[in-house]
PDB file of C-alpha atoms in Angstrom:
ATOM      1  CA  MET A 119     -20.717  66.443  -5.867  1.00 47.00           C
ATOM      2  CA  ASP A 120     -19.382  63.307  -4.223  1.00 48.00           C
ATOM      3  CA  GLY A 121     -22.723  61.637  -4.763  1.00 46.00           C
ATOM      4  CA  THR A 122     -22.614  62.593  -8.398  1.00 47.00           C
ATOM      5  CA  SER A 123     -19.134  61.086  -8.843  1.00 47.00           C
ATOM      6  CA  GLY A 124     -20.162  57.922  -6.971  1.00 46.00           C
ATOM      7  CA  SER A 125     -23.252  57.468  -9.065  1.00 46.00           C
ATOM      8  CA  GLY A 126     -21.202  58.168 -12.158  1.00 46.00           C
ATOM      9  CA  SER A 127     -18.636  55.510 -11.340  1.00 46.00           C
ATOM     10  CA  HIS A 128     -21.393  53.023 -10.521  1.00 46.00           C
ATOM     11  CA  SER A 129     -23.172  53.774 -13.792  1.00 46.00           C
ATOM     12  CA  SER A 130     -19.887  53.380 -15.678  1.00 45.00           C
ATOM     13  CA  ARG A 131     -19.459  49.909 -14.134  1.00 46.00           C
ATOM     14  CA  VAL A 132     -22.989  49.038 -15.156  1.00 45.00           C
ATOM     15  CA  GLY A 133     -22.369  50.386 -18.628  1.00 44.00           C
ATOM     16  CA  LEU A 134     -19.191  48.368 -19.070  1.00 43.00           C
ATOM     17  CA  GLY A 135     -20.954  45.279 -17.763  1.00 46.00           C
ATOM     18  CA  GLY A 136     -23.728  45.734 -20.278  1.00 45.00           C
ATOM     19  CA  LEU A 137     -21.207  46.390 -23.028  1.00 42.00           C
ATOM     20  CA  PHE A 138     -19.445  43.048 -22.486  1.00 43.00           C
ATOM     21  CA  GLY A 139     -22.631  41.049 -22.025  1.00 45.00           C
ATOM     22  CA  GLY A 140     -22.960  41.218 -18.221  1.00 48.00           C
ATOM     23  CA  SER A 141     -26.429  41.344 -16.790  1.00 50.00           C
ATOM     24  CA  GLY A 142     -25.514  42.830 -13.400  1.00 51.00           C
ATOM     25  CA  PRO A 143     -23.172  45.383 -11.883  1.00 54.00           C
ATOM     26  CA  GLU A 144     -19.419  44.741 -11.860  1.00 59.00           C
ATOM     27  CA  TYR A 145     -17.470  44.693  -8.583  1.00 57.00           C
ATOM     28  CA  THR A 146     -13.841  45.411  -7.935  1.00 64.00           C
ATOM     29  CA  SER A 147     -11.485  42.993  -6.181  1.00 60.00           C
ATOM     30  CA  SER A 148     -11.362  45.255  -3.116  1.00 62.00           C
ATOM     31  CA  GLU A 149     -15.137  45.030  -2.788  1.00 59.00           C
ATOM     32  CA  LEU A 150     -15.099  41.243  -3.116  1.00 53.00           C
ATOM     33  CA  ALA A 151     -12.234  40.751  -0.657  1.00 54.00           C
ATOM     34  CA  GLY A 152     -14.467  41.035   2.392  1.00 56.00           C
ATOM     35  CA  VAL A 153     -17.139  38.624   1.194  1.00 53.00           C
ATOM     36  CA  PRO A 154     -16.964  35.392   3.289  1.00 53.00           C
ATOM     37  CA  LEU A 155     -16.989  32.034   1.478  1.00 51.00           C
ATOM     38  CA  THR A 156     -19.199  29.848   3.647  1.00 50.00           C
ATOM     39  CA  GLY A 157     -18.226  26.172   3.488  1.00 50.00           C
ATOM     40  CA  MET A 158     -15.651  26.807   0.774  1.00 49.00           C
ATOM     41  CA  SER A 159     -11.875  26.454   0.895  1.00 48.00           C
ATOM     42  CA  PRO A 160     -10.538  28.042  -2.273  1.00 47.00           C
ATOM     43  CA  LEU A 161      -7.133  27.018  -3.529  1.00 49.00           C
ATOM     44  CA  SER A 162      -6.352  30.625  -4.425  1.00 54.00           C
ATOM     45  CA  PRO A 163      -8.149  34.006  -4.290  1.00 56.00           C
ATOM     46  CA  TYR A 164      -8.991  33.534  -7.967  1.00 54.00           C
ATOM     47  CA  LEU A 165     -10.318  29.967  -7.778  1.00 59.00           C
ATOM     48  CA  ASN A 166     -13.535  29.654  -5.820  1.00 63.00           C
ATOM     49  CA  VAL A 167     -13.745  25.831  -5.888  1.00 60.00           C
ATOM     50  CA  ASP A 168     -14.119  23.390  -3.024  1.00 59.00           C
ATOM     51  CA  PRO A 169     -10.994  21.130  -3.083  1.00 58.00           C
ATOM     52  CA  ARG A 170     -13.120  18.145  -2.065  1.00 61.00           C
ATOM     53  CA  TYR A 171     -14.502  18.044  -5.582  1.00 60.00           C
ATOM     54  CA  LEU A 172     -10.986  17.805  -6.992  1.00 60.00           C
ATOM     55  CA  VAL A 173     -10.125  14.559  -5.152  1.00 61.00           C
ATOM     56  CA  GLN A 174     -10.455  11.512  -7.400  1.00 59.00           C
ATOM     57  CA  ASP A 175     -10.995   8.210  -5.598  1.00 59.00           C
ATOM     58  CA  SER A 176     -10.916   6.118  -8.763  1.00 59.00           C
ATOM     59  CA  GLU A 177      -8.117   5.494 -11.233  1.00 57.00           C
ATOM     60  CA  GLU A 178      -7.902   7.877 -14.153  1.00 57.00           C
ATOM     61  CA  PHE A 179      -6.143   5.534 -16.569  1.00 55.00           C
ATOM     62  CA  ILE A 180      -7.798   4.903 -19.914  1.00 58.00           C
ATOM     63  CA  LEU A 181      -7.452   1.234 -20.842  1.00 52.00           C
ATOM     64  CA  PRO A 182      -8.079  -0.272 -24.274  1.00 56.00           C
ATOM     65  CA  THR A 183     -11.205  -2.323 -24.783  1.00 59.00           C
ATOM     66  CA  GLY A 184     -10.807  -5.768 -23.232  1.00 53.00           C
ATOM     67  CA  ALA A 185      -7.559  -4.900 -21.438  1.00 52.00           C
ATOM     68  CA  ASN A 186      -6.998  -5.885 -17.808  1.00 54.00           C
ATOM     69  CA  LYS A 187      -6.079  -3.428 -15.076  1.00 54.00           C
ATOM     70  CA  THR A 188      -3.216  -5.646 -13.937  1.00 58.00           C
ATOM     71  CA  ARG A 189      -0.357  -7.014 -15.996  1.00 63.00           C
ATOM     72  CA  GLY A 190      -0.637 -10.639 -17.037  1.00 71.00           C
ATOM     73  CA  ARG A 191       2.006 -13.319 -16.960  1.00 78.00           C
ATOM     74  CA  PHE A 192       3.172 -12.533 -20.472  1.00 80.00           C
ATOM     75  CA  GLU A 193       3.947  -8.921 -19.528  1.00 80.00           C
ATOM     76  CA  LEU A 194       5.619  -9.999 -16.281  1.00 83.00           C
ATOM     77  CA  ALA A 195       7.687 -12.674 -18.046  1.00 87.00           C
ATOM     78  CA  PHE A 196      10.196 -10.164 -19.389  1.00 89.00           C
ATOM     79  CA  PHE A 197      10.691  -8.589 -15.974  1.00 89.00           C
ATOM     80  CA  THR A 198      11.008 -12.020 -14.340  1.00 90.00           C
ATOM     81  CA  ILE A 199      13.588 -13.331 -16.804  1.00 92.00           C
ATOM     82  CA  GLY A 200      15.664 -10.148 -16.765  1.00 93.00           C
ATOM     83  CA  GLY A 201      15.538  -9.849 -12.988  1.00 93.00           C
ATOM     84  CA  CYS A 202      16.595 -13.463 -12.490  1.00 94.00           C
ATOM     85  CA  CYS A 203      19.504 -13.074 -14.937  1.00 95.00           C
ATOM     86  CA  MET A 204      20.751  -9.961 -13.175  1.00 96.00           C
ATOM     87  CA  THR A 205      20.317 -11.558  -9.753  1.00 95.00           C
ATOM     88  CA  GLY A 206      22.174 -14.677 -10.877  1.00 95.00           C
ATOM     89  CA  ALA A 207      24.994 -12.635 -12.396  1.00 96.00           C
ATOM     90  CA  THR A 208      25.401 -10.576  -9.221  1.00 95.00           C
ATOM     91  CA  PHE A 209      25.341 -13.597  -6.920  1.00 95.00           C
ATOM     92  CA  GLY A 210      27.684 -15.539  -9.199  1.00 95.00           C
ATOM     93  CA  ALA A 211      30.152 -12.658  -9.371  1.00 95.00           C
ATOM     94  CA  LEU A 212      30.269 -12.377  -5.594  1.00 95.00           C
ATOM     95  CA  ASN A 213      30.608 -16.136  -5.235  1.00 94.00           C
ATOM     96  CA  GLY A 214      33.372 -16.170  -7.875  1.00 94.00           C
ATOM     97  CA  LEU A 215      35.205 -13.414  -6.042  1.00 94.00           C
ATOM     98  CA  ARG A 216      35.038 -15.416  -2.822  1.00 93.00           C
ATOM     99  CA  LEU A 217      36.244 -18.598  -4.517  1.00 93.00           C
ATOM    100  CA  GLY A 218      38.989 -16.777  -6.403  1.00 92.00           C
ATOM    101  CA  ILE A 219      40.381 -15.155  -3.284  1.00 92.00           C
ATOM    102  CA  THR A 220      40.177 -18.441  -1.392  1.00 91.00           C
ATOM    103  CA  GLU A 221      41.907 -20.494  -4.083  1.00 89.00           C
ATOM    104  CA  THR A 222      44.686 -17.964  -4.652  1.00 88.00           C
ATOM    105  CA  ARG A 223      45.382 -16.987  -1.074  1.00 87.00           C
ATOM    106  CA  ASP A 224      48.824 -18.642  -1.212  1.00 84.00           C
ATOM    107  CA  MET A 225      49.802 -16.438  -4.164  1.00 84.00           C
ATOM    108  CA  ALA A 226      51.187 -12.938  -3.868  1.00 84.00           C
ATOM    109  CA  TRP A 227      49.124 -10.030  -5.188  1.00 85.00           C
ATOM    110  CA  SER A 228      50.265  -9.930  -8.783  1.00 85.00           C
ATOM    111  CA  LYS A 229      48.865  -9.877 -12.295  1.00 88.00           C
ATOM    112  CA  PRO A 230      48.461 -13.695 -12.576  1.00 87.00           C
ATOM    113  CA  ARG A 231      46.435 -13.761  -9.353  1.00 90.00           C
ATOM    114  CA  ASN A 232      44.241 -10.903 -10.500  1.00 91.00           C
ATOM    115  CA  VAL A 233      43.612 -12.626 -13.825  1.00 92.00           C
ATOM    116  CA  GLN A 234      42.715 -15.881 -12.081  1.00 92.00           C
ATOM    117  CA  ILE A 235      40.274 -14.122  -9.739  1.00 93.00           C
ATOM    118  CA  LEU A 236      38.713 -12.254 -12.661  1.00 94.00           C
ATOM    119  CA  ASN A 237      38.282 -15.509 -14.589  1.00 94.00           C
ATOM    120  CA  MET A 238      36.557 -17.079 -11.602  1.00 94.00           C
ATOM    121  CA  VAL A 239      34.233 -14.089 -11.211  1.00 95.00           C
ATOM    122  CA  THR A 240      33.309 -14.185 -14.919  1.00 95.00           C
ATOM    123  CA  ARG A 241      32.761 -17.940 -14.958  1.00 95.00           C
ATOM    124  CA  GLN A 242      30.600 -18.030 -11.839  1.00 94.00           C
ATOM    125  CA  GLY A 243      28.599 -14.982 -12.890  1.00 95.00           C
ATOM    126  CA  ALA A 244      27.780 -16.468 -16.286  1.00 95.00           C
ATOM    127  CA  LEU A 245      26.941 -19.851 -14.739  1.00 95.00           C
ATOM    128  CA  TRP A 246      24.473 -18.477 -12.194  1.00 95.00           C
ATOM    129  CA  ALA A 247      22.934 -16.025 -14.649  1.00 95.00           C
ATOM    130  CA  ASN A 248      22.361 -18.852 -17.136  1.00 95.00           C
ATOM    131  CA  THR A 249      20.881 -21.115 -14.456  1.00 94.00           C
ATOM    132  CA  LEU A 250      18.430 -18.615 -12.977  1.00 94.00           C
ATOM    133  CA  GLY A 251      17.574 -17.220 -16.404  1.00 94.00           C
ATOM    134  CA  SER A 252      16.718 -20.688 -17.709  1.00 94.00           C
ATOM    135  CA  LEU A 253      14.541 -21.400 -14.681  1.00 94.00           C
ATOM    136  CA  ALA A 254      12.748 -18.069 -15.101  1.00 94.00           C
ATOM    137  CA  LEU A 255      12.198 -18.749 -18.810  1.00 94.00           C
ATOM    138  CA  LEU A 256      10.698 -22.183 -18.166  1.00 94.00           C
ATOM    139  CA  TYR A 257       8.541 -20.849 -15.337  1.00 94.00           C
ATOM    140  CA  SER A 258       7.247 -17.958 -17.453  1.00 93.00           C
ATOM    141  CA  VAL A 259       6.457 -20.191 -20.449  1.00 93.00           C
ATOM    142  CA  PHE A 260       4.592 -22.719 -18.310  1.00 94.00           C
ATOM    143  CA  GLY A 261       2.759 -19.924 -16.512  1.00 91.00           C
ATOM    144  CA  VAL A 262       1.575 -18.296 -19.736  1.00 91.00           C
ATOM    145  CA  VAL A 263       0.492 -21.636 -21.225  1.00 92.00           C
ATOM    146  CA  ILE A 264      -1.437 -22.641 -18.095  1.00 92.00           C
ATOM    147  CA  GLU A 265      -3.083 -19.207 -17.888  1.00 89.00           C
ATOM    148  CA  LYS A 266      -4.207 -19.336 -21.525  1.00 88.00           C
ATOM    149  CA  THR A 267      -5.407 -22.917 -21.147  1.00 89.00           C
ATOM    150  CA  ARG A 268      -7.428 -22.362 -17.975  1.00 87.00           C
ATOM    151  CA  GLY A 269      -8.568 -18.860 -18.856  1.00 84.00           C
ATOM    152  CA  ALA A 270      -7.939 -17.682 -15.303  1.00 82.00           C
ATOM    153  CA  GLU A 271      -5.101 -16.147 -13.309  1.00 81.00           C
ATOM    154  CA  ASP A 272      -4.671 -17.404  -9.748  1.00 84.00           C
ATOM    155  CA  ASP A 273      -2.217 -19.188  -7.474  1.00 86.00           C
ATOM    156  CA  LEU A 274      -2.904 -22.542  -9.112  1.00 89.00           C
ATOM    157  CA  ASN A 275      -1.081 -21.289 -12.194  1.00 90.00           C
ATOM    158  CA  THR A 276       1.891 -20.319 -10.047  1.00 90.00           C
ATOM    159  CA  ILE A 277       2.059 -23.690  -8.311  1.00 92.00           C
ATOM    160  CA  GLY A 278       1.581 -25.622 -11.555  1.00 92.00           C
ATOM    161  CA  ALA A 279       4.239 -23.605 -13.384  1.00 93.00           C
ATOM    162  CA  GLY A 280       6.719 -24.061 -10.528  1.00 93.00           C
ATOM    163  CA  THR A 281       6.129 -27.823 -10.362  1.00 94.00           C
ATOM    164  CA  LEU A 282       6.509 -28.328 -14.115  1.00 94.00           C
ATOM    165  CA  THR A 283       9.603 -26.117 -14.178  1.00 95.00           C
ATOM    166  CA  GLY A 284      11.327 -28.196 -11.512  1.00 94.00           C
ATOM    167  CA  MET A 285      10.415 -31.454 -13.214  1.00 94.00           C
ATOM    168  CA  LEU A 286      11.606 -30.378 -16.661  1.00 93.00           C
ATOM    169  CA  TYR A 287      14.813 -28.772 -15.399  1.00 92.00           C
ATOM    170  CA  LYS A 288      15.886 -31.918 -13.520  1.00 91.00           C
ATOM    171  CA  SER A 289      14.489 -34.383 -16.061  1.00 91.00           C
ATOM    172  CA  THR A 290      17.955 -35.049 -17.536  1.00 89.00           C
ATOM    173  CA  GLY A 291      18.897 -36.907 -14.347  1.00 89.00           C
ATOM    174  CA  GLY A 292      16.134 -39.477 -14.655  1.00 91.00           C
ATOM    175  CA  LEU A 293      12.641 -39.967 -13.277  1.00 92.00           C
ATOM    176  CA  ARG A 294      13.651 -39.776  -9.630  1.00 93.00           C
ATOM    177  CA  SER A 295      15.573 -36.568 -10.184  1.00 93.00           C
ATOM    178  CA  ALA A 296      12.607 -35.093 -12.072  1.00 93.00           C
ATOM    179  CA  MET A 297      10.275 -35.966  -9.201  1.00 95.00           C
ATOM    180  CA  ARG A 298      12.606 -34.295  -6.714  1.00 94.00           C
ATOM    181  CA  GLY A 299      12.782 -31.200  -8.894  1.00 94.00           C
ATOM    182  CA  GLY A 300       8.999 -31.097  -9.189  1.00 94.00           C
ATOM    183  CA  LEU A 301       8.636 -31.470  -5.417  1.00 95.00           C
ATOM    184  CA  LEU A 302      11.095 -28.638  -4.847  1.00 94.00           C
ATOM    185  CA  GLY A 303       9.247 -26.411  -7.302  1.00 93.00           C
ATOM    186  CA  LEU A 304       5.935 -27.288  -5.708  1.00 94.00           C
ATOM    187  CA  THR A 305       7.279 -26.440  -2.253  1.00 95.00           C
ATOM    188  CA  LEU A 306       8.771 -23.097  -3.264  1.00 93.00           C
ATOM    189  CA  THR A 307       5.746 -21.903  -5.230  1.00 92.00           C
ATOM    190  CA  GLY A 308       3.399 -23.176  -2.512  1.00 92.00           C
ATOM    191  CA  LEU A 309       5.264 -21.137   0.099  1.00 93.00           C
ATOM    192  CA  TYR A 310       5.106 -18.118  -2.189  1.00 90.00           C
ATOM    193  CA  ALA A 311       1.351 -18.573  -2.640  1.00 88.00           C
ATOM    194  CA  VAL A 312       0.857 -18.773   1.133  1.00 89.00           C
ATOM    195  CA  TYR A 313       2.965 -15.645   1.653  1.00 88.00           C
ATOM    196  CA  ASN A 314       1.091 -13.798  -1.099  1.00 84.00           C
ATOM    197  CA  ASN A 315      -2.290 -14.619   0.483  1.00 83.00           C
ATOM    198  CA  TRP A 316      -1.271 -14.424   4.134  1.00 81.00           C
ATOM    199  CA  GLU A 317      -3.474 -11.443   4.976  1.00 81.00           C
ATOM    200  CA  HIS A 318      -6.469 -13.068   3.300  1.00 76.00           C
ATOM    201  CA  LEU A 319      -5.875 -16.313   5.210  1.00 73.00           C
ATOM    202  CA  LYS A 320      -5.593 -14.442   8.519  1.00 76.00           C
ATOM    203  CA  THR A 321      -8.839 -12.572   7.868  1.00 79.00           C
ATOM    204  CA  ARG A 322     -10.617 -15.751   6.895  1.00 76.00           C
ATOM    205  CA  SER A 323      -9.421 -17.671   9.963  1.00 73.00           C
ATOM    206  CA  SER A 324     -10.444 -14.813  12.274  1.00 73.00           C
ATOM    207  CA  ARG A 325     -13.948 -14.781  10.772  1.00 72.00           C
ATOM    208  CA  GLN A 326     -14.276 -18.519  11.232  1.00 70.00           C
ATOM    209  CA  SER A 327     -13.168 -18.274  14.863  1.00 66.00           C
ATOM    210  CA  LEU A 328     -15.916 -15.718  15.543  1.00 60.00           C
TER     211      LEU A 328
END
């Protein structure tokens, strides 16, 4: 009788499998629980997939036709200008606070002293924000123009943009002042280029030494 019931249940599984388009016998989860998965590390009991196939080594971003994977100088210009303005405003406010407290130290803490300190903070913050923002604007414009003219993006664009920015910013003081500004811009951007490529320079020097 037990054999009859077992064969009946097995035939019912086969019948249901054939009814829903299965070509072989159906198995319950308790029967499949003891089956070892050789070389497989499933994420769950219901997902029999090797996780190694789920790891993507390449980027999955879809870029428009002709677009670069990195942002160009035009895209970075907005971040550069905004960051320099905020940095200048913060530094100027702190400097104005220091100057205001120093200049009014002989006054008692009162409303006139607070107003004078606040005026100094506002004036210095606006001055430094305007200065650094103007420098960032000139640098970004020169960088974009040089990049479009040369058709390449490298450290030469950075050094050229920094040199021209210093020269134009100090050009109101005469030729000598413009040359000093260009030399300062060249020095700062040159140091930045060396810092940006320091690992590459170290690797190259080590290969040459070998």
